[in-house]
PDB file of C-alpha atoms in Angstrom:
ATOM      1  CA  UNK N   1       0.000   0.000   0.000  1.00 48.00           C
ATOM      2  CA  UNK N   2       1.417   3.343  -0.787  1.00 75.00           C
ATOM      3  CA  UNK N   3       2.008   6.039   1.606  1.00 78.00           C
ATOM      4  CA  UNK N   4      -0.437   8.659   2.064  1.00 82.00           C
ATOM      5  CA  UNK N   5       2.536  11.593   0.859  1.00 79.00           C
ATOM      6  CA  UNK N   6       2.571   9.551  -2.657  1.00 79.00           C
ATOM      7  CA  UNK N   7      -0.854  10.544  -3.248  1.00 81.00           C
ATOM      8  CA  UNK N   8      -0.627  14.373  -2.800  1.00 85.00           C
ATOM      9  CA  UNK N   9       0.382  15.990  -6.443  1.00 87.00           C
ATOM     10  CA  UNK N  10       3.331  18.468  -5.252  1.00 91.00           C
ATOM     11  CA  UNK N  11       1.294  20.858  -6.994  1.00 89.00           C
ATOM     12  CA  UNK N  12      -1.522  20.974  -5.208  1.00 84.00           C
ATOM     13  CA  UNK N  13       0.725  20.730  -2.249  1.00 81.00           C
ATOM     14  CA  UNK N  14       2.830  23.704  -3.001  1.00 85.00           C
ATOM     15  CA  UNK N  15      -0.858  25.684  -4.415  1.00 82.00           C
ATOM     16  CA  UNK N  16      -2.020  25.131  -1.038  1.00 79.00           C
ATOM     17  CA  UNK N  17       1.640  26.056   0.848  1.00 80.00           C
ATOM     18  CA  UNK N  18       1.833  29.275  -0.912  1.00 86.00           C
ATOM     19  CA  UNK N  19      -1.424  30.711  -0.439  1.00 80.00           C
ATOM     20  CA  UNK N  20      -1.391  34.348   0.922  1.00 82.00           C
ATOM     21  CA  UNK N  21      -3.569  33.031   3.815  1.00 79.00           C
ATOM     22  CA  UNK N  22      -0.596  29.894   4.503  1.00 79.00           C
ATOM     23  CA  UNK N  23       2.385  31.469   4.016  1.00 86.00           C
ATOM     24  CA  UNK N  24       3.968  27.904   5.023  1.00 88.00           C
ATOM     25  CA  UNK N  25       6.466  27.508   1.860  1.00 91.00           C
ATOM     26  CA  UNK N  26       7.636  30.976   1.720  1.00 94.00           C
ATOM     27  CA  UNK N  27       8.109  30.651   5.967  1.00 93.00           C
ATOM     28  CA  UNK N  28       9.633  27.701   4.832  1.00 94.00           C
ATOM     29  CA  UNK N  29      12.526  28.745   2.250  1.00 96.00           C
ATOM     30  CA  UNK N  30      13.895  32.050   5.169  1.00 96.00           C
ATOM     31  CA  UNK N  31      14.187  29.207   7.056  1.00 96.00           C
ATOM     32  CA  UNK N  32      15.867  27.185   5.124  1.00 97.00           C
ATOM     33  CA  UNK N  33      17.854  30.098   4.072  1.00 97.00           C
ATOM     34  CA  UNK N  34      18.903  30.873   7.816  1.00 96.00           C
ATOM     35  CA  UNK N  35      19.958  26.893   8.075  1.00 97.00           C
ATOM     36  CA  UNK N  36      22.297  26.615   5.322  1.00 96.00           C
ATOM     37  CA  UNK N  37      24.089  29.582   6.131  1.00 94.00           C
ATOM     38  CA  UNK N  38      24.332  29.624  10.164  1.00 92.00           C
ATOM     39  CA  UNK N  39      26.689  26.402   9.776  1.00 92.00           C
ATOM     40  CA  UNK N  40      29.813  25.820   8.216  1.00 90.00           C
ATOM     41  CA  UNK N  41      28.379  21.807   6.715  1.00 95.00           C
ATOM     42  CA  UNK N  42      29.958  20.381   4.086  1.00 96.00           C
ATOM     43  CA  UNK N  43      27.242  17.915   3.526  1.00 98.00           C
ATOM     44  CA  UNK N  44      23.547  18.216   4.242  1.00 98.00           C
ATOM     45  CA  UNK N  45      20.992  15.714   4.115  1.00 98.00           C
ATOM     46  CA  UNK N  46      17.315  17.458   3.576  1.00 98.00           C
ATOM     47  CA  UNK N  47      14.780  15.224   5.280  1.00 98.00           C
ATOM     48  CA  UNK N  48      11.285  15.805   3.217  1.00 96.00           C
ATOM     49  CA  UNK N  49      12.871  17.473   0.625  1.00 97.00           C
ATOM     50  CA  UNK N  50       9.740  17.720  -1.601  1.00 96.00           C
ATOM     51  CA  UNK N  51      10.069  19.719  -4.982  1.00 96.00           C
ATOM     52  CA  UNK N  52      13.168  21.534  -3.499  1.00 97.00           C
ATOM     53  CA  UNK N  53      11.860  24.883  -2.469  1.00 96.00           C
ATOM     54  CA  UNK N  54      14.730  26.447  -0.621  1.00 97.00           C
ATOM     55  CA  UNK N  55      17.730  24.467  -2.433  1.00 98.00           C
ATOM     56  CA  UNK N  56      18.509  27.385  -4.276  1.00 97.00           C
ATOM     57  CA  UNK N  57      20.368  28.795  -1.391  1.00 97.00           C
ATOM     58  CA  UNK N  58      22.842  26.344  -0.909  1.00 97.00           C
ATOM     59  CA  UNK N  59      26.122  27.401  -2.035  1.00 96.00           C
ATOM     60  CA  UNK N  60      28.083  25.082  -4.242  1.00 96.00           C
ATOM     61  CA  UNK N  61      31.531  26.411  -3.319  1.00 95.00           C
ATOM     62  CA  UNK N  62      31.276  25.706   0.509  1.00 95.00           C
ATOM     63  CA  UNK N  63      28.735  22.712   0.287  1.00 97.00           C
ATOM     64  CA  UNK N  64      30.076  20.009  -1.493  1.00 97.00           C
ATOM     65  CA  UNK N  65      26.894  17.327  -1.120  1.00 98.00           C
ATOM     66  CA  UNK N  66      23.041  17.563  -0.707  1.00 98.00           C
ATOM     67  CA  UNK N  67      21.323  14.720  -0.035  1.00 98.00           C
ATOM     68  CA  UNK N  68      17.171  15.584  -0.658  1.00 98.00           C
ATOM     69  CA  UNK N  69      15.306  12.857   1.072  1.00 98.00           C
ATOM     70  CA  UNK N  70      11.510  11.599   0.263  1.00 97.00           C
ATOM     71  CA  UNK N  71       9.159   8.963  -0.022  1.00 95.00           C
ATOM     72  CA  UNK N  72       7.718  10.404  -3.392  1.00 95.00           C
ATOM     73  CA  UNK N  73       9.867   9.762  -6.575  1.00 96.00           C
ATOM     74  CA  UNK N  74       7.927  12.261  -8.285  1.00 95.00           C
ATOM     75  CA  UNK N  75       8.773  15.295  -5.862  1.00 95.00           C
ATOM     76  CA  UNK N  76      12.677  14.089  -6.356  1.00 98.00           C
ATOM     77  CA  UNK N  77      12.399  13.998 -10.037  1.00 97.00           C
ATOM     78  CA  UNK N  78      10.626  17.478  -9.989  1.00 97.00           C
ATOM     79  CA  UNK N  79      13.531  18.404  -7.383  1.00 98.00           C
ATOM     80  CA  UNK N  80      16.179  17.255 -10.293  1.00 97.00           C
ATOM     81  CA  UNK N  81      15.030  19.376 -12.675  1.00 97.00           C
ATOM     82  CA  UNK N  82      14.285  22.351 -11.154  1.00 97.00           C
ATOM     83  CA  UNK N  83      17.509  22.878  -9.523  1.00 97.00           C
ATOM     84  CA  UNK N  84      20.273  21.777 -12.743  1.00 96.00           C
ATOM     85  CA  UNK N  85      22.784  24.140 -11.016  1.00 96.00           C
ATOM     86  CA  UNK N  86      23.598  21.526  -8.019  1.00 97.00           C
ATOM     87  CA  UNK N  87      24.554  18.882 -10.662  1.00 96.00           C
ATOM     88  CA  UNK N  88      27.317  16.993  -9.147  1.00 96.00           C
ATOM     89  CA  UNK N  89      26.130  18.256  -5.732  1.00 98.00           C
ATOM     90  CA  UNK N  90      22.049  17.333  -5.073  1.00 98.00           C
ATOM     91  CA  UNK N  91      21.812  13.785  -4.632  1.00 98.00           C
ATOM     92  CA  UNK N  92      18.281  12.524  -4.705  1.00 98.00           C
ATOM     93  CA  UNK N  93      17.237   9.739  -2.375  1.00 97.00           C
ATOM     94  CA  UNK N  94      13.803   8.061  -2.049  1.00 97.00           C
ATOM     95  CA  UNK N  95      13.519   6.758   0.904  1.00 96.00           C
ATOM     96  CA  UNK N  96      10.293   5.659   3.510  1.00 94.00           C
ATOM     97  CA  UNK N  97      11.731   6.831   6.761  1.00 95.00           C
ATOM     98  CA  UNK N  98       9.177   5.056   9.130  1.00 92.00           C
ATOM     99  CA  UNK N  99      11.607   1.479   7.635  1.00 93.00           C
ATOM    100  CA  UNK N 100      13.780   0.896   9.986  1.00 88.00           C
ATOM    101  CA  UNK N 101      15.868  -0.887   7.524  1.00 91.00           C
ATOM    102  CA  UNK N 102      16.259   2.197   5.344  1.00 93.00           C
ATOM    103  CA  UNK N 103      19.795   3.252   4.929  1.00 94.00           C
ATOM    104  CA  UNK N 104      21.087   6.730   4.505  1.00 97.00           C
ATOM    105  CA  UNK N 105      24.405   7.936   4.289  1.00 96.00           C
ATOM    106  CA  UNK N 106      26.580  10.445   6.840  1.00 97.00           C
ATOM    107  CA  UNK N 107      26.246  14.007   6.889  1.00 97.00           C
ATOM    108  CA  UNK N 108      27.451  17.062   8.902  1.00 96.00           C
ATOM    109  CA  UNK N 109      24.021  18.963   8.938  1.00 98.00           C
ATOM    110  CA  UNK N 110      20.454  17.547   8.606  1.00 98.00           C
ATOM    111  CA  UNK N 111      17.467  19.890   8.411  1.00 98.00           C
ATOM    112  CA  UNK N 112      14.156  18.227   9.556  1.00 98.00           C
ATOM    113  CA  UNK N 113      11.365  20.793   8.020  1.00 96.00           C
ATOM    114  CA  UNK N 114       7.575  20.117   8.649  1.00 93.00           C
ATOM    115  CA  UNK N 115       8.631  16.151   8.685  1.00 94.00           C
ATOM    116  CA  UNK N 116       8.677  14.946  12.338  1.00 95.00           C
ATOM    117  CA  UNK N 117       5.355  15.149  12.841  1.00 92.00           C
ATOM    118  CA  UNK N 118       5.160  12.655   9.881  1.00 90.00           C
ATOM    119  CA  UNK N 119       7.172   9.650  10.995  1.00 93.00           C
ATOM    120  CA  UNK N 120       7.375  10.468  15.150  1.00 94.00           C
ATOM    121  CA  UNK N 121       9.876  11.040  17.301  1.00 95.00           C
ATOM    122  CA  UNK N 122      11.102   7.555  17.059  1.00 94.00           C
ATOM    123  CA  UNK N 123      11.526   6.826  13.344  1.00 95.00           C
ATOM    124  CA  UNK N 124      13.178  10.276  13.547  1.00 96.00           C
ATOM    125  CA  UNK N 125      15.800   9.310  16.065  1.00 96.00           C
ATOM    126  CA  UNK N 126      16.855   6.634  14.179  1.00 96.00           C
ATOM    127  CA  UNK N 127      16.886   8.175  11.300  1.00 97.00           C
ATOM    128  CA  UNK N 128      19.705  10.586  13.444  1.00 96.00           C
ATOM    129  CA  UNK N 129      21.212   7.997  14.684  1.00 95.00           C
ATOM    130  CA  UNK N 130      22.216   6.536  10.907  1.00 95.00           C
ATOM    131  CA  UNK N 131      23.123   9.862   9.465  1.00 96.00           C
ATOM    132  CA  UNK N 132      25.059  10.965  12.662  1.00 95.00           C
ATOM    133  CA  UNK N 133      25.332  14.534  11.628  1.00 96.00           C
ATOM    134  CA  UNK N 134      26.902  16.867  14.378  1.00 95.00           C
ATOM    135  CA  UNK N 135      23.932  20.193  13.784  1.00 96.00           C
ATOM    136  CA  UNK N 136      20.297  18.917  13.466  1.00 98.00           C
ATOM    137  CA  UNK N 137      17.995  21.724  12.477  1.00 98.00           C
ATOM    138  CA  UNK N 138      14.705  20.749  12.330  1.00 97.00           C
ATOM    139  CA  UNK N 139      10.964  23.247  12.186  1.00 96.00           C
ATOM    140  CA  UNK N 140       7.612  21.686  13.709  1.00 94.00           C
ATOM    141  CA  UNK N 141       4.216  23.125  13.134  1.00 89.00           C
ATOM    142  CA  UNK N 142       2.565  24.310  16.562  1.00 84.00           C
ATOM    143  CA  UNK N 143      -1.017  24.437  15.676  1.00 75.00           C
ATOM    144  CA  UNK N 144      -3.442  26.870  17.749  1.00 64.00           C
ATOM    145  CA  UNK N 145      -6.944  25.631  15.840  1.00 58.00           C
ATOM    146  CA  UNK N 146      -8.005  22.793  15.793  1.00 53.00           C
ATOM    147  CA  UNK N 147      -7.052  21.445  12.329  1.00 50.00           C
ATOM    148  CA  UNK N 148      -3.395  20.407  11.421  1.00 49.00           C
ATOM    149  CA  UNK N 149      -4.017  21.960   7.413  1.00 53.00           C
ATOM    150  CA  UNK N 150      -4.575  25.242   7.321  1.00 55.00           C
ATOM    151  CA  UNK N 151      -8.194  25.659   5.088  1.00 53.00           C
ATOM    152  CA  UNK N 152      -7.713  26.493   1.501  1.00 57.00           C
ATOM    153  CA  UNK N 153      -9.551  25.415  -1.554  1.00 57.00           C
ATOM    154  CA  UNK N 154      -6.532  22.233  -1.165  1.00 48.00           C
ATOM    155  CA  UNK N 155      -8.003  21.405   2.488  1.00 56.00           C
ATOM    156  CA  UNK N 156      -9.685  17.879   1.606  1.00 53.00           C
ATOM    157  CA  UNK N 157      -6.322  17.020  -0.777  1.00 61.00           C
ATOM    158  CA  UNK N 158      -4.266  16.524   2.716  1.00 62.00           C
ATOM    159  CA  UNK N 159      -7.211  14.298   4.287  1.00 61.00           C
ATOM    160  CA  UNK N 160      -5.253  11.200   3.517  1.00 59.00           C
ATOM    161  CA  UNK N 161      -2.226  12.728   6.256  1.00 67.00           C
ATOM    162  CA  UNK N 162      -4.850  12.416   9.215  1.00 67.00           C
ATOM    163  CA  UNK N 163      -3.767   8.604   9.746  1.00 62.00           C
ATOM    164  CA  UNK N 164       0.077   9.221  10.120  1.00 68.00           C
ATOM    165  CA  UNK N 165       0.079  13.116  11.329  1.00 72.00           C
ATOM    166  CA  UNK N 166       1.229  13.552  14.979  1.00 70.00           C
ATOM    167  CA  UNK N 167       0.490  16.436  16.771  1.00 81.00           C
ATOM    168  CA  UNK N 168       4.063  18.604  18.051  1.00 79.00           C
ATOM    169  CA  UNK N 169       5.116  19.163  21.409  1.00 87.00           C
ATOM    170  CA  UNK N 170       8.646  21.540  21.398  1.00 91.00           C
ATOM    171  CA  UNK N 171       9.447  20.207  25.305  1.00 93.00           C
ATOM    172  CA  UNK N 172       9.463  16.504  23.405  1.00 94.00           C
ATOM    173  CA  UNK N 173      11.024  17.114  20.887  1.00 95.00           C
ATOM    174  CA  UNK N 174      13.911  18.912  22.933  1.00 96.00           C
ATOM    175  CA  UNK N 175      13.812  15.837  25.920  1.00 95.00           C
ATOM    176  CA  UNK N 176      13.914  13.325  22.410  1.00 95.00           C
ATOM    177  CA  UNK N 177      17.166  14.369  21.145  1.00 96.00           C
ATOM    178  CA  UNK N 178      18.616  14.901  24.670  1.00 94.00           C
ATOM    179  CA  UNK N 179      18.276  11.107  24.839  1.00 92.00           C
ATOM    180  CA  UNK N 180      20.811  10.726  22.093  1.00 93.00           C
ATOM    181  CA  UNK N 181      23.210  13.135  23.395  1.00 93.00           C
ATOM    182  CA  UNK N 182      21.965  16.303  21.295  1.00 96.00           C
ATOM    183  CA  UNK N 183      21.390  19.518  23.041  1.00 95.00           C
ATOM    184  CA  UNK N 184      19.511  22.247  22.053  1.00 96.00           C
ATOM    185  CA  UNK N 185      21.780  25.376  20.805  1.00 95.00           C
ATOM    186  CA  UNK N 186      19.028  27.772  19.767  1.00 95.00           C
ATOM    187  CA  UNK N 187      15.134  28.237  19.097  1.00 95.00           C
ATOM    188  CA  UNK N 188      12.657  30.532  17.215  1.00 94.00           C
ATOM    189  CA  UNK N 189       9.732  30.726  16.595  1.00 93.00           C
ATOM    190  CA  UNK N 190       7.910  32.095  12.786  1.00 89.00           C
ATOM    191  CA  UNK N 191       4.384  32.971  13.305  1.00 87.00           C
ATOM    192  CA  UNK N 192       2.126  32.477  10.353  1.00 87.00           C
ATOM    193  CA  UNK N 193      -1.134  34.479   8.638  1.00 82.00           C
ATOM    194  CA  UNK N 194      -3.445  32.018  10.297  1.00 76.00           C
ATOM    195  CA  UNK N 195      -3.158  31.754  14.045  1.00 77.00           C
ATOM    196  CA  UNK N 196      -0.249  28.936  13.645  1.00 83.00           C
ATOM    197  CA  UNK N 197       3.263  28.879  13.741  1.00 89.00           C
ATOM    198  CA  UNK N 198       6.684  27.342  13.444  1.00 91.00           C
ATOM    199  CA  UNK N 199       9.350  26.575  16.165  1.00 95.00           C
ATOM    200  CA  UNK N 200      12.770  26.086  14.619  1.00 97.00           C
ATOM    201  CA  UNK N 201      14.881  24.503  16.802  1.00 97.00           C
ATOM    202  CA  UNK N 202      19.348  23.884  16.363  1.00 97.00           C
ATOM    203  CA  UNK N 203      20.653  20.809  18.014  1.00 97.00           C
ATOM    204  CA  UNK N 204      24.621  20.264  18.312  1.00 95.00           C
ATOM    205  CA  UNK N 205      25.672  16.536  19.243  1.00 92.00           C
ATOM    206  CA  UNK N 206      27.868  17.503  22.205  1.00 78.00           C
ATOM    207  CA  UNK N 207      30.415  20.503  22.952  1.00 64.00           C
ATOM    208  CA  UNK N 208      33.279  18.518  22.233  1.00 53.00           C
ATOM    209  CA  UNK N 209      32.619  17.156  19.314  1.00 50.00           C
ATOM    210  CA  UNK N 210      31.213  20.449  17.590  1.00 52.00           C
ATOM    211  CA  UNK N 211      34.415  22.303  18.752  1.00 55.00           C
ATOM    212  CA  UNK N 212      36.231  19.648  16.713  1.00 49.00           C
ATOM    213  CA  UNK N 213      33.861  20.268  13.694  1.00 47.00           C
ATOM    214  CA  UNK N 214      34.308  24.111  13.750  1.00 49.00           C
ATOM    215  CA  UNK N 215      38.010  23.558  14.239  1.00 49.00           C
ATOM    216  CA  UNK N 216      38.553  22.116  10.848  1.00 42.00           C
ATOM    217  CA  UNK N 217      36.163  24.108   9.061  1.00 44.00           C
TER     218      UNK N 217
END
């Protein structure tokens, strides 16, 4: 049976993420902006990479690999072609992260965007675990109605999320990846049009080993 994400068109997903009254993927690519650039990565691994909407602020000469992660193989073929100018550098890579038998490669910086709450805190700390990247960056939607899609003409195209969405707590999240030896560097929060809004949150894997990191940077 096929995930729930392979049935969404990314069109009518990014229709419905753009509206004036959402505001989600434009939230989405400052953020995504502000992630590439606070660290000095050398690889990056995009969990829920989608169509690619913020890729076009990575930076070739400083990052030298981008893995874009997802489940739907026509968001990463979309990805490809919207973004020829990291050939050599985007790496595509469909992959269902709730398999626990799902391998990924190593990289310095992963950025978790709107995903969590799609495959748990469990699935994601494994996922973590595998990649072992020393800065996890990820955004979770806080929701203040009582819906988890913000209403649009595209409401009824997400109804098919409702079996695997989980709602967000940032306290968690936060105790989550203290378990595996991250702590929390820095938080923020992006409010939206609607009455929701967006907690980005910066993990480092431990002092010592992100002094090492910066070191040789």
């Amino acid at each position: 049976m096929n995930h729930p994400w392979e049935a969404i068109s990314l069109t009518d997903y990014e229709n419905h993420m753009k509206l004036d009254s959402v505001m989600q993927l434009q939230a989405m690519n400052d953020v995504m902006k502000a992630q590439l650039s606070c660290y000095p990565a050398q690889t990056v691994m995009i969990l829920g990479v989608a169509g690619g909407n913020g890729l076009e602020h990575v930076n070739p000469d400083k990052i030298k690999r981008v893995y874009g992660v997802d489940i739907n193989k026509a968001y990463l073929a979309e990805c490809s072609r919207r973004h020829p100018a990291l050939d050599g550098v985007l790496e595509c890579v469909c992959a269902d992260l709730t398999d626990g038998c799902t391998q990924l490669p190593n990289a310095d910086l992963v950025l978790a965007n709107l995903v969590i709450e799609y495959i748990g805190y469990d699935c994601f700390l494994t996922v973590i675990r595998k990649v072992a990247p020393l800065i996890v960056s990820c955004l979770i939607q806080i929701n203040t109605d009582e819906g988890f899609v913000s209403d649009s003409p595209y409401l009824h195209v997400f109804d098919c999320l409702e079996s695997v969405h989980r709602q967000m707590c940032q306290n968690e999240l936060t105790e989550a990846m203290e378990n595996i030896g991250y702590t929390l560097a820095s938080e923020a929060e992006h409010f939206l049009p609607n009455g929701k809004k967006f907690i980005r949150s910066d993990f480092l894997l431990s002092e010592k080993a992100t002094d090492r990191y910066f070191e040789h940077k």
